Short mmCIF file of C-alpha atoms and ligand atoms in Angstrom, two decimals:
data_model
loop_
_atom_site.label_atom_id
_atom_site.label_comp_id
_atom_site.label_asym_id
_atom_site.label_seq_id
_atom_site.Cartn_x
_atom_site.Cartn_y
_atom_site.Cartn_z
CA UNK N 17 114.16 126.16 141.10
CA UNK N 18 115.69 122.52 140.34
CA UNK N 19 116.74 122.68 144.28
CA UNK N 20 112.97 122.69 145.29
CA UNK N 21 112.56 118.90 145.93
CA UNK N 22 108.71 119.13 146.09
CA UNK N 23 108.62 120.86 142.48
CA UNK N 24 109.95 117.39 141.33
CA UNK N 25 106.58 115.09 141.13
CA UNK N 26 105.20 117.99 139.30
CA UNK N 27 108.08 117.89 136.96
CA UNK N 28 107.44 114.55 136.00
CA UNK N 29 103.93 115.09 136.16
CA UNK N 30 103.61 118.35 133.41
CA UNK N 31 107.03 116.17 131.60
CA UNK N 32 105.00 112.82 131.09
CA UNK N 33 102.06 115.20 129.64
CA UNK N 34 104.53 116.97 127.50
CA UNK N 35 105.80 113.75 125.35
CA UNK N 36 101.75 111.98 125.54
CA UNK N 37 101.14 115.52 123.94
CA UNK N 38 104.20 115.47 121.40
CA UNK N 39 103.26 111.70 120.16
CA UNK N 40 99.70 112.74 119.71
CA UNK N 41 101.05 115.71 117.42
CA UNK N 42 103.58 113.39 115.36
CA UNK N 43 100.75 110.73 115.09
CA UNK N 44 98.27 112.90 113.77
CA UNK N 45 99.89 112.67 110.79
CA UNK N 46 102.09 110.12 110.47
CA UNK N 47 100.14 107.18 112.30
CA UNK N 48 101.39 103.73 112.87
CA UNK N 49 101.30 100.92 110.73
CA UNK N 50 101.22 98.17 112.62
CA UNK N 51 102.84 94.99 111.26
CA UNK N 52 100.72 91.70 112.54
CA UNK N 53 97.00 92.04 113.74
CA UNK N 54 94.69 88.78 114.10
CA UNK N 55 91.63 90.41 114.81
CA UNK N 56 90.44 88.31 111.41
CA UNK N 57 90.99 84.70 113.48
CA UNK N 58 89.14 86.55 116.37
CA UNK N 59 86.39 86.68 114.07
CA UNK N 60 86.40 83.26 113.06
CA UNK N 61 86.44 82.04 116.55
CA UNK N 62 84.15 84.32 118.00
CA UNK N 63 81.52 84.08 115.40
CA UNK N 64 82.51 81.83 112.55
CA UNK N 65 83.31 85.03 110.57
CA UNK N 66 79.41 86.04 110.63
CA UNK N 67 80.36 90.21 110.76
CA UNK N 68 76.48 90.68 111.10
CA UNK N 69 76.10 89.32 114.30
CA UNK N 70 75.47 91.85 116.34
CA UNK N 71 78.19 91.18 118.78
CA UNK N 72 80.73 91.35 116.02
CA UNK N 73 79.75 94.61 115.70
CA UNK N 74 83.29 96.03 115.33
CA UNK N 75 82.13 99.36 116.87
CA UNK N 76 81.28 97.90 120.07
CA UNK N 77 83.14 94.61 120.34
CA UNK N 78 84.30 93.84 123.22
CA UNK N 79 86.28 91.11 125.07
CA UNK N 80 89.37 91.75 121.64
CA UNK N 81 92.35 93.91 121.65
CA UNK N 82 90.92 95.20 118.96
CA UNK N 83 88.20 97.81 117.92
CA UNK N 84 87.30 100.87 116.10
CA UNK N 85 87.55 103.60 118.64
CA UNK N 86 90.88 101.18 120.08
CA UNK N 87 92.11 101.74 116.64
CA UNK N 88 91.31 105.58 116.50
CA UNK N 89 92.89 106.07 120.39
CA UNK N 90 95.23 104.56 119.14
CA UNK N 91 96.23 106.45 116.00
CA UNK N 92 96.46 103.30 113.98
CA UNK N 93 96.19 104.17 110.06
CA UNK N 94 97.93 100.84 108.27
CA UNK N 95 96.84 97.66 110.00
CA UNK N 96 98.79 94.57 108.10
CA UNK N 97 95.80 91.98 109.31
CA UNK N 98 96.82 88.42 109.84
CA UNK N 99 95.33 85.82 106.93
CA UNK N 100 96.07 82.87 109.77
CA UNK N 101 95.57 79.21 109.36
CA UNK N 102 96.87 77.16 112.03
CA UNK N 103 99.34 74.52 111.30
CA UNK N 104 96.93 71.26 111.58
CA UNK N 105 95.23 72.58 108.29
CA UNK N 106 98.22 71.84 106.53
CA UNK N 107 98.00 69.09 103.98
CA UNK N 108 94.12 69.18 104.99
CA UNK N 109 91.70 72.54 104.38
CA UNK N 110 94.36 75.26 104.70
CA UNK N 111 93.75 77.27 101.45
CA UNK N 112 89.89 77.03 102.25
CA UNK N 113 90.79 78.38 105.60
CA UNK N 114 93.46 80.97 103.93
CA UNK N 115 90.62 82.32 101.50
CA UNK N 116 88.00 82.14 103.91
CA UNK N 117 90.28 84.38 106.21
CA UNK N 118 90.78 87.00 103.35
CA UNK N 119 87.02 87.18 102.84
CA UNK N 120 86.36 88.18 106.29
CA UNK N 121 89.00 90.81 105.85
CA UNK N 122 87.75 92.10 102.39
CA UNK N 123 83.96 92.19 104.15
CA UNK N 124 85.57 94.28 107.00
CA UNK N 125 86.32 96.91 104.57
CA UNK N 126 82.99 96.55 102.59
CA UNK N 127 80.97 96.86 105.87
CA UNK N 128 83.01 99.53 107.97
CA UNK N 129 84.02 102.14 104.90
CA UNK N 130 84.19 105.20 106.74
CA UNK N 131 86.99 103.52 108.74
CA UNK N 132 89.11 100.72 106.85
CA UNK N 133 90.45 101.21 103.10
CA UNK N 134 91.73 97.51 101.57
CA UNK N 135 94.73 98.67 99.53
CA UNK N 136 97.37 96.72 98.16
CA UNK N 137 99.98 99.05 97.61
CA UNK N 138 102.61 101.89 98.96
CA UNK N 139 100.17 104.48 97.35
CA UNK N 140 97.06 102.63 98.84
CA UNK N 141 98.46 103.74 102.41
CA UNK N 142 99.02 107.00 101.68
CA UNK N 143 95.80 107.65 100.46
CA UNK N 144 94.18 106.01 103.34
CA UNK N 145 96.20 108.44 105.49
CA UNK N 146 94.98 111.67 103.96
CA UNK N 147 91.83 110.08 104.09
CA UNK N 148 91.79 109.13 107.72
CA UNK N 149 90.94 105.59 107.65
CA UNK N 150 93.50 102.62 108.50
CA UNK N 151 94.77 100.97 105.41
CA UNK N 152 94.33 97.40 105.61
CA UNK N 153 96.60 94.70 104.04
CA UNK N 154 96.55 91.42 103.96
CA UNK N 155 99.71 89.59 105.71
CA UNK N 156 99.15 85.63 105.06
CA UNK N 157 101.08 83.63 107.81
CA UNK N 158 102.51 80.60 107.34
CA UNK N 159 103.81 79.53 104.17
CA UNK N 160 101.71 75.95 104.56
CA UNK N 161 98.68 78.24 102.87
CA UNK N 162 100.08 78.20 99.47
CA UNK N 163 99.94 74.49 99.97
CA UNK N 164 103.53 74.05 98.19
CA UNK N 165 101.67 75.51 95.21
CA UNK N 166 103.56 77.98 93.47
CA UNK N 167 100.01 78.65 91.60
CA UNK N 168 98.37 79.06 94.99
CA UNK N 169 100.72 81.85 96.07
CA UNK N 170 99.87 83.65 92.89
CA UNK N 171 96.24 83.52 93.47
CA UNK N 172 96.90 84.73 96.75
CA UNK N 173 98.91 87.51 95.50
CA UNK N 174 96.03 88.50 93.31
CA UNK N 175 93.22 88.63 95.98
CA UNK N 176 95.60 90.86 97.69
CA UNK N 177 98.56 89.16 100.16
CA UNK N 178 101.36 91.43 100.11
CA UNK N 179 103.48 89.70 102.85
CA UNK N 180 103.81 86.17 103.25
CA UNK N 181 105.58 84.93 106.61
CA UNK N 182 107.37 81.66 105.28
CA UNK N 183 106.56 79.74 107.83
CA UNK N 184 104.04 79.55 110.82
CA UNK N 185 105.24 77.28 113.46
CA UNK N 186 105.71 73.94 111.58
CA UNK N 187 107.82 73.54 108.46
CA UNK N 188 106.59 73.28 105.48
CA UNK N 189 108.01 71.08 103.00
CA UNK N 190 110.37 73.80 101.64
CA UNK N 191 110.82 75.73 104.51
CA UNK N 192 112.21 75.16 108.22
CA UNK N 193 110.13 77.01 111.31
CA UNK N 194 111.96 78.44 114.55
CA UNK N 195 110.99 75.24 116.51
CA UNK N 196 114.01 73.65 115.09
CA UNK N 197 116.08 75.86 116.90
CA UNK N 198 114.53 74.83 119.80
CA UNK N 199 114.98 71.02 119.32
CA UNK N 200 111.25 70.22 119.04
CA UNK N 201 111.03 70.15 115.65
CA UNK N 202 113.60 67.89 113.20
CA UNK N 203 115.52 70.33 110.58
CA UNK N 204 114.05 69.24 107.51
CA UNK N 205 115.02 71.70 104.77
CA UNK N 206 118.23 73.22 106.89
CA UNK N 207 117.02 76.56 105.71
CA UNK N 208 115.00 77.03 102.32
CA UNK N 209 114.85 73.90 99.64
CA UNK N 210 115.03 74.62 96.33
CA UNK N 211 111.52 74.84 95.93
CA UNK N 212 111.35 77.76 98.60
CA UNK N 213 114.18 79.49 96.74
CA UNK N 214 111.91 79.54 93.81
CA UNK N 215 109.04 80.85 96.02
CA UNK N 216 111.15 83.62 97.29
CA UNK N 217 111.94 84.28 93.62
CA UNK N 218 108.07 84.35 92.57
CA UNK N 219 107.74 86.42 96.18
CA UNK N 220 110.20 88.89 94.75
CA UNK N 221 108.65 89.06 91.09
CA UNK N 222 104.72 89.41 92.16
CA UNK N 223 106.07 92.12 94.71
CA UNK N 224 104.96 90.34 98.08
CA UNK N 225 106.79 91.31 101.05
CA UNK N 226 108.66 88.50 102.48
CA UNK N 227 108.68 88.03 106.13
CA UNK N 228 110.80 86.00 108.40
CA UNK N 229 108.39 86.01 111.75
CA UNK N 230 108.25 82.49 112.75
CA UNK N 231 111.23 80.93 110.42
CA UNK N 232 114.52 79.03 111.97
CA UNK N 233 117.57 81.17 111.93
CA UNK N 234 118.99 78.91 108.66
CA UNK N 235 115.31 80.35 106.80
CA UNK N 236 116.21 83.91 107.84
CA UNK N 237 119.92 83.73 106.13
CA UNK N 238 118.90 81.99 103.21
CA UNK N 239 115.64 84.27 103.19
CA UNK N 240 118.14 87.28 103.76
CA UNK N 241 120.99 86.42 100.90
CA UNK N 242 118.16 85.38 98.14
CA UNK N 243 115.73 88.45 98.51
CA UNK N 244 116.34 90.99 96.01
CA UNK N 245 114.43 93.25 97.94
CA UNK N 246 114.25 94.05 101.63
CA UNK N 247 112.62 91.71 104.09
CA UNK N 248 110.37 92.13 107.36
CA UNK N 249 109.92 90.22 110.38
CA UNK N 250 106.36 91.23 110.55
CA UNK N 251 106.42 90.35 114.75
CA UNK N 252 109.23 89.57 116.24
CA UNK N 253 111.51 91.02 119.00
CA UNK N 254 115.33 90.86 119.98
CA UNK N 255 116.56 87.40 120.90
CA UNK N 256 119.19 89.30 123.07
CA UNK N 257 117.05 90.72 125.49
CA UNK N 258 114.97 87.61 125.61
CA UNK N 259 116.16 84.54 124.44
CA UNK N 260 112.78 82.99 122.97
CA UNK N 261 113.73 81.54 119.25
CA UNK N 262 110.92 83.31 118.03
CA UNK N 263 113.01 86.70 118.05
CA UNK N 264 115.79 88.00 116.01
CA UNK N 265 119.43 87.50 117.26
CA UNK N 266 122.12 90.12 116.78
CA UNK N 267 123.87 88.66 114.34
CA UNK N 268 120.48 88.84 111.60
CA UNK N 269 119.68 91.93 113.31
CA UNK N 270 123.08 93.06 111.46
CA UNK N 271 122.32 91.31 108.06
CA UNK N 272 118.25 93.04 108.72
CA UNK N 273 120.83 96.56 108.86
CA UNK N 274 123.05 95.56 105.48
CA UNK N 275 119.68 94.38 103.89
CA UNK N 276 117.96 97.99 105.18
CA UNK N 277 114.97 95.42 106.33
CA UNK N 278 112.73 95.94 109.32
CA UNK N 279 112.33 93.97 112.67
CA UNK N 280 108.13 95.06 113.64
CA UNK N 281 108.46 94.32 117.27
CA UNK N 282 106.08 91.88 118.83
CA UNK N 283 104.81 92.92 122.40
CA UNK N 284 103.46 89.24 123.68
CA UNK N 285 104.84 89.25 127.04
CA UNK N 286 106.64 85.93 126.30
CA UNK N 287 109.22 87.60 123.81
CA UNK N 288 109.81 90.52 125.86
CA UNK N 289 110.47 89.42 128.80
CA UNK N 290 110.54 85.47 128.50
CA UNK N 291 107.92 85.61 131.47
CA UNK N 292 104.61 86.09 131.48
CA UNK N 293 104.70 89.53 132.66
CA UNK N 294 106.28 92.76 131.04
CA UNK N 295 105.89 96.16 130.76
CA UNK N 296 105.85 99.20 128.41
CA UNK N 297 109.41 99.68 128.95
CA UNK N 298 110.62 96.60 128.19
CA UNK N 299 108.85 96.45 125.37
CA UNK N 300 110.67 100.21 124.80
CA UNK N 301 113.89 98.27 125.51
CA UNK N 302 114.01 95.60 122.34
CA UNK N 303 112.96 98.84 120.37
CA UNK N 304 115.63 100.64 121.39
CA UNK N 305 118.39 97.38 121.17
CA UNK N 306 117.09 97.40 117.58
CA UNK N 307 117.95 100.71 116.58
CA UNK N 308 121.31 100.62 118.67
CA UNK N 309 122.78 97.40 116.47
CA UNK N 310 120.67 97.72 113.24
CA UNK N 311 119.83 101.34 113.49
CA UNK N 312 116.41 103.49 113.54
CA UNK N 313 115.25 102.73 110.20
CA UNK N 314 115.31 98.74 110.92
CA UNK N 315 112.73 99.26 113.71
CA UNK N 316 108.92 98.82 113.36
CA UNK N 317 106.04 97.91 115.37
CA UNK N 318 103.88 94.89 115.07
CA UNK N 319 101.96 93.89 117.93
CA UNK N 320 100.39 90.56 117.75
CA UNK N 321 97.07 92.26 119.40
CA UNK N 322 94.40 89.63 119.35
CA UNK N 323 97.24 86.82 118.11
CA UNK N 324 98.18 86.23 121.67
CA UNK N 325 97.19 85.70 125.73
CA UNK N 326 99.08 88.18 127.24
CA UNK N 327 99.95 92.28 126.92
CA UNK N 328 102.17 94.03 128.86
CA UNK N 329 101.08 96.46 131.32
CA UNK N 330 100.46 99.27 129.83
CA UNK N 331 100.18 98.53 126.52
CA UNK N 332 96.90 96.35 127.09
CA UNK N 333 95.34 97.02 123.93
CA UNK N 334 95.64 98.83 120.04
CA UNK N 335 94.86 102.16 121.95
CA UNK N 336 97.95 102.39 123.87
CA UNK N 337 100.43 102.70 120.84
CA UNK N 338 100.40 106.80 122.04
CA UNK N 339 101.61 106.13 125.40
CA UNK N 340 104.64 103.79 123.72
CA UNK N 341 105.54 106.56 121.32
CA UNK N 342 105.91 108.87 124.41
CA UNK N 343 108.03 106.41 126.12
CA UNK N 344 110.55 106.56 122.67
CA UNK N 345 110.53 110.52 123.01
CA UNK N 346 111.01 110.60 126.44
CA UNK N 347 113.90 108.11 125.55
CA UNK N 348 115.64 111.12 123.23
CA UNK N 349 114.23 109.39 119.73
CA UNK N 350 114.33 112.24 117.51
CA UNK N 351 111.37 112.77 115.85
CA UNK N 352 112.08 111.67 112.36
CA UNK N 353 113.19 108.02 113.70
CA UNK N 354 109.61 108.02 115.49
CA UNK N 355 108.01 108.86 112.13
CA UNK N 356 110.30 106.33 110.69
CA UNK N 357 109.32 103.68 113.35
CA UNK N 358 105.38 104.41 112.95
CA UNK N 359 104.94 104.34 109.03
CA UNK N 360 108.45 105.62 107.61
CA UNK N 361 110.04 102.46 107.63
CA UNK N 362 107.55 99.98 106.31
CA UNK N 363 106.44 102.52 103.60
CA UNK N 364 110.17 102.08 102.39
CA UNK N 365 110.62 98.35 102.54
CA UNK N 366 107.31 97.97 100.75
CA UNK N 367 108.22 100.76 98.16
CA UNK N 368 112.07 99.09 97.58
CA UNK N 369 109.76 95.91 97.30
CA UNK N 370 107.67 97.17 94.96
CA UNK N 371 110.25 98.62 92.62
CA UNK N 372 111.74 95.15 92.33
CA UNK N 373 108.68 93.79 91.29
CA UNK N 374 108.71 92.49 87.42
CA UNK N 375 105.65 91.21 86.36
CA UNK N 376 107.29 90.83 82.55
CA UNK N 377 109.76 88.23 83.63
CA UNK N 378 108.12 84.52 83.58
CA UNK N 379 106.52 83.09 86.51
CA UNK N 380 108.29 79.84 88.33
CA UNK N 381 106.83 77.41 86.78
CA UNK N 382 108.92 74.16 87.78
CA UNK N 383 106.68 72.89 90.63
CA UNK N 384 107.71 71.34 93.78
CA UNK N 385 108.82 67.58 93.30
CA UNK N 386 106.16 65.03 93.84
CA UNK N 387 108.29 62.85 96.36
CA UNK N 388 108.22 66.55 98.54
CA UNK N 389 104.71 66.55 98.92
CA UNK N 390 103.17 65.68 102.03
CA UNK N 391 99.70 63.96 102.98
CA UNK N 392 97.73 61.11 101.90
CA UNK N 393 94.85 62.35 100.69
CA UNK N 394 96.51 64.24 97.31
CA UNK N 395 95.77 63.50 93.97
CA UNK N 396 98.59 63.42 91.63
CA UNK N 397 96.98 65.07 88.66
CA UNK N 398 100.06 66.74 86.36
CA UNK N 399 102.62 64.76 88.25
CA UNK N 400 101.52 61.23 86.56
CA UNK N 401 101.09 63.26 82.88
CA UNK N 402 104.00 65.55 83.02
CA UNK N 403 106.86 64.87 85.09
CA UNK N 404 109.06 67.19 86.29
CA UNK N 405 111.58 68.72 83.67
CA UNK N 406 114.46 66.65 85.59
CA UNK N 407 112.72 64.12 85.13
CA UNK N 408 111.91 64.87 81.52
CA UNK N 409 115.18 65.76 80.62
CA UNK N 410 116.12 62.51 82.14
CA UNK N 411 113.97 60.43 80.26
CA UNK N 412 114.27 62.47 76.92
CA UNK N 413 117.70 61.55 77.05
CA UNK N 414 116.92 57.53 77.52
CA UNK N 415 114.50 57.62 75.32
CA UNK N 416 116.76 59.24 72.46
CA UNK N 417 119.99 56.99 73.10
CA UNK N 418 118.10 54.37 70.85
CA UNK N 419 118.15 56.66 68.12
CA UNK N 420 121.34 57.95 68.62
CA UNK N 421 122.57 55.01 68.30
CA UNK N 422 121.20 54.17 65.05
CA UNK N 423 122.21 57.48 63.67
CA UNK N 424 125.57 56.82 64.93
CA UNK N 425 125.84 53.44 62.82
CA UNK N 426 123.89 55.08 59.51
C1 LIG J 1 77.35 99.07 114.82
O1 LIG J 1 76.84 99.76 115.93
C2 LIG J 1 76.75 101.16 115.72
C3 LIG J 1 76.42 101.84 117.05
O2 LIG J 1 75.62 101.03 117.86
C4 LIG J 1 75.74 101.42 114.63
O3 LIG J 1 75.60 102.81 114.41
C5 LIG J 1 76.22 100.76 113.36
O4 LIG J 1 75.29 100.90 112.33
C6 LIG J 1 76.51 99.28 113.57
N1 LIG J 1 77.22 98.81 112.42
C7 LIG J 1 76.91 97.71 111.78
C8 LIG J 1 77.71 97.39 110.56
O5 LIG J 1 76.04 96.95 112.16
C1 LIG J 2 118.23 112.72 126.82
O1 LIG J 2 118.96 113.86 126.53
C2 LIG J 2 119.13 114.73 127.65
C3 LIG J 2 119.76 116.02 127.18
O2 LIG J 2 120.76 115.79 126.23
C4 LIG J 2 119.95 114.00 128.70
O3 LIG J 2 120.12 114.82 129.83
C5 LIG J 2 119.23 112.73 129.11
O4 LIG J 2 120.02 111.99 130.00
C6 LIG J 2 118.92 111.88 127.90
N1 LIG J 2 118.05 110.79 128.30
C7 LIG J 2 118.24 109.54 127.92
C8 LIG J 2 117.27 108.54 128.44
O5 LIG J 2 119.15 109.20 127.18
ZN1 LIG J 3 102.52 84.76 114.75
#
């Protein structure tokens, strides 16, 4: 039969059918969680976050990557949305922005319930699953939102941010971005200062995922040897295969494998192919580079729909996540690493994060130095009263030497 050439297009034909077919089956119930989604800034731009326009109807919007019936095509049932705040907030209005962007998510759940669940947990996604509705988390990125404010981050962490990528693409004053490995931007923290160590402490204790989209390759180390728990690159691809800083190179690809983290890879044309075209199977390609150095539970998917300018073909929009799942089958993934890759994976990270979470150990307190902040328009309230405990200690032990002294000739 194999020796009748003209059989062969109908091969292909009934084989592509066969694995659309088989990701359909695995999807239905284990659907994809999908790592970075900024459908939220969509809203802001499109209509100033008004959800009762009529044209934000999420139903029937159009002219997004993004939908309702995109999201059910495409067997999406945990959506990580993106809290985003561009970098020119920062020192200016970004936590108005940053809370302002986590209304419009929390609203998207009040007005569409028969479709999105908030959660905030491991056990929130699970129960959106058997319920049929797509989970939705809130991802906050760029680590300028907290403001330096290990208070803010808190307050974030109680409206509901379980991830928070350390930087966007501008440091922060205790954190370096990937443009410094690209020369445009000076190092300024080589890596994490002290006061981001103690964020990724407070990260670690509250029980927020930490993720390394967006961060220099120094942040990712440090970020990587600190974390007691497991760490994501919420969307990010393999610097190998295209040699944009924004993705991960091999050798963190191997720390992401001894850290059993997860690399959610991002599908903007730029970082898979460093053109401005790509396809489907290139995009297939940094998924399967992934698994080959860091292995299949280190991969992940998170798309950047509606965070960037260009798709590639054939994965155009939320609803095509099917046709990519066929592509890994077709590929010889075995169907637990698929399940693994859809939901398995990131359910485990945010589990091991979870677990590590201690809410009865004290918060950070010690807040970032006062010569560290940035911007002119800051007041200085606490700094003036109550310098910093260095600075305390420091002065406690001037201020004592007089009486030491004295004792000393009693
Ligand atoms: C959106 O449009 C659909 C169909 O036109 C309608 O049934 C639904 O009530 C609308 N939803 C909201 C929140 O306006
Ligand atoms: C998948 O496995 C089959 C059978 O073992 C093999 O013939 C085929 O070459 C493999 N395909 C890929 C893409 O590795
Ligand atoms: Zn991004």
């Amino acid at each position: 039969m194999w020796t009748r050439w003209w059989l062969w297009p109908l091969v292909a034909v009934c084989t592509a059918d066969f694995f659309r077919d088989e990701a359909e089956r695995i999807m239905r119930d284990t659907p994809v969680i999908d790592g970075h989604n900024d459908l939220p800034w969509q809203l802001l731009e499109m209509f100033n976050n008004r959800l009762q326009d009529e044209r934000a109807n999420l139903s029937t919007l159009a002219g997004t990557h993004t939908n309702i019936p995109k999201l059910r095509a495409g067997f999406i049932g945990g959506q990580f949305w993106s809290v985003y705040t561009p970098c020119d907030t920062q020192n200016k209005d970004t936590v108005r922005r940053t809370l302002e962007q986590i209304d419009v998510v929390q609203r998207m759940c009040q007005m569409y319930p028969d479709t999105f669940l908030c959660v905030s947990s491991s056990e929130g996604i699970r129960t959106a699953f058997r319920e049929g509705k797509v989970a939705s988390l809130i991802g906050v990125e760029g680590g300028h939102s907290i403001d330096s404010s290990l208070g803010v981050l808190r307050a974030l962490y109680q409206l509901g941010m379980r991830y928070l990528t350390l930087t966007h693409s501008c440091n922060t004053p205790w954190a370096d971005n990937w443009l410094v490995d690209t020369g445009d931007s000076d190092a300024h923290s080589q890596g994490l200062s002290p006061f981001g160590q103690r964020v990724v402490k407070e990260l670690n204790r509250l029980g927020v995922m930490i993720d390394l989209a967006h961060v220099s390759v120094a942040t990712m180390k440090d970020a990587l040897r600190l974390s007691r728990a497991p760490v994501i690159f919420s969307h990010s691809s393999a610097y190998s295969l295209c040699t944009s800083r924004r993705n991960v190179p091999d050798d963190v690809l191997q720390l992401v494998k001894e850290r059993e983290s997860l690399v959610m890879v991002n599908f903007y044309n730029n970082y898979v192919s460093c053109t401005n075209e790509a396809t489907l199977f290139q995009v297939a390609d940094h998924l399967d580079h992934i698994k080959n150095v860091a292995g299949a539970g280190a991969v992940g998917f998170g798309g950047d729909f509606d965070g960037v300018s260009r798709l590639p073909e054939g994965l155009e929009d939320v609803s095509k996540y099917p046709d990519l799942i066929a592509e890994l089958l077709r590929r010889n993934w075995t169907e637990a690493e698929v399940r693994g890759a859809l939901a398995g994976n990131l359910l485990r990270v945010f589990e091991a994060v979870e677990k590590v979470r201690d809410l009865t150990q004290a918060p950070e307190e010690e807040p970032i130095p006062l010569d560290e902040l940035e911007g002119s328009c800051r007041t200085q309230y606490g700094y003036s009263g109550a310098p910093s405990l260095y600075h305390r200690q420091g002065l406690l032990l001037a201020s004592l030497a007089p009486l030491l002294l004295c004792l000393w000739f009693l």
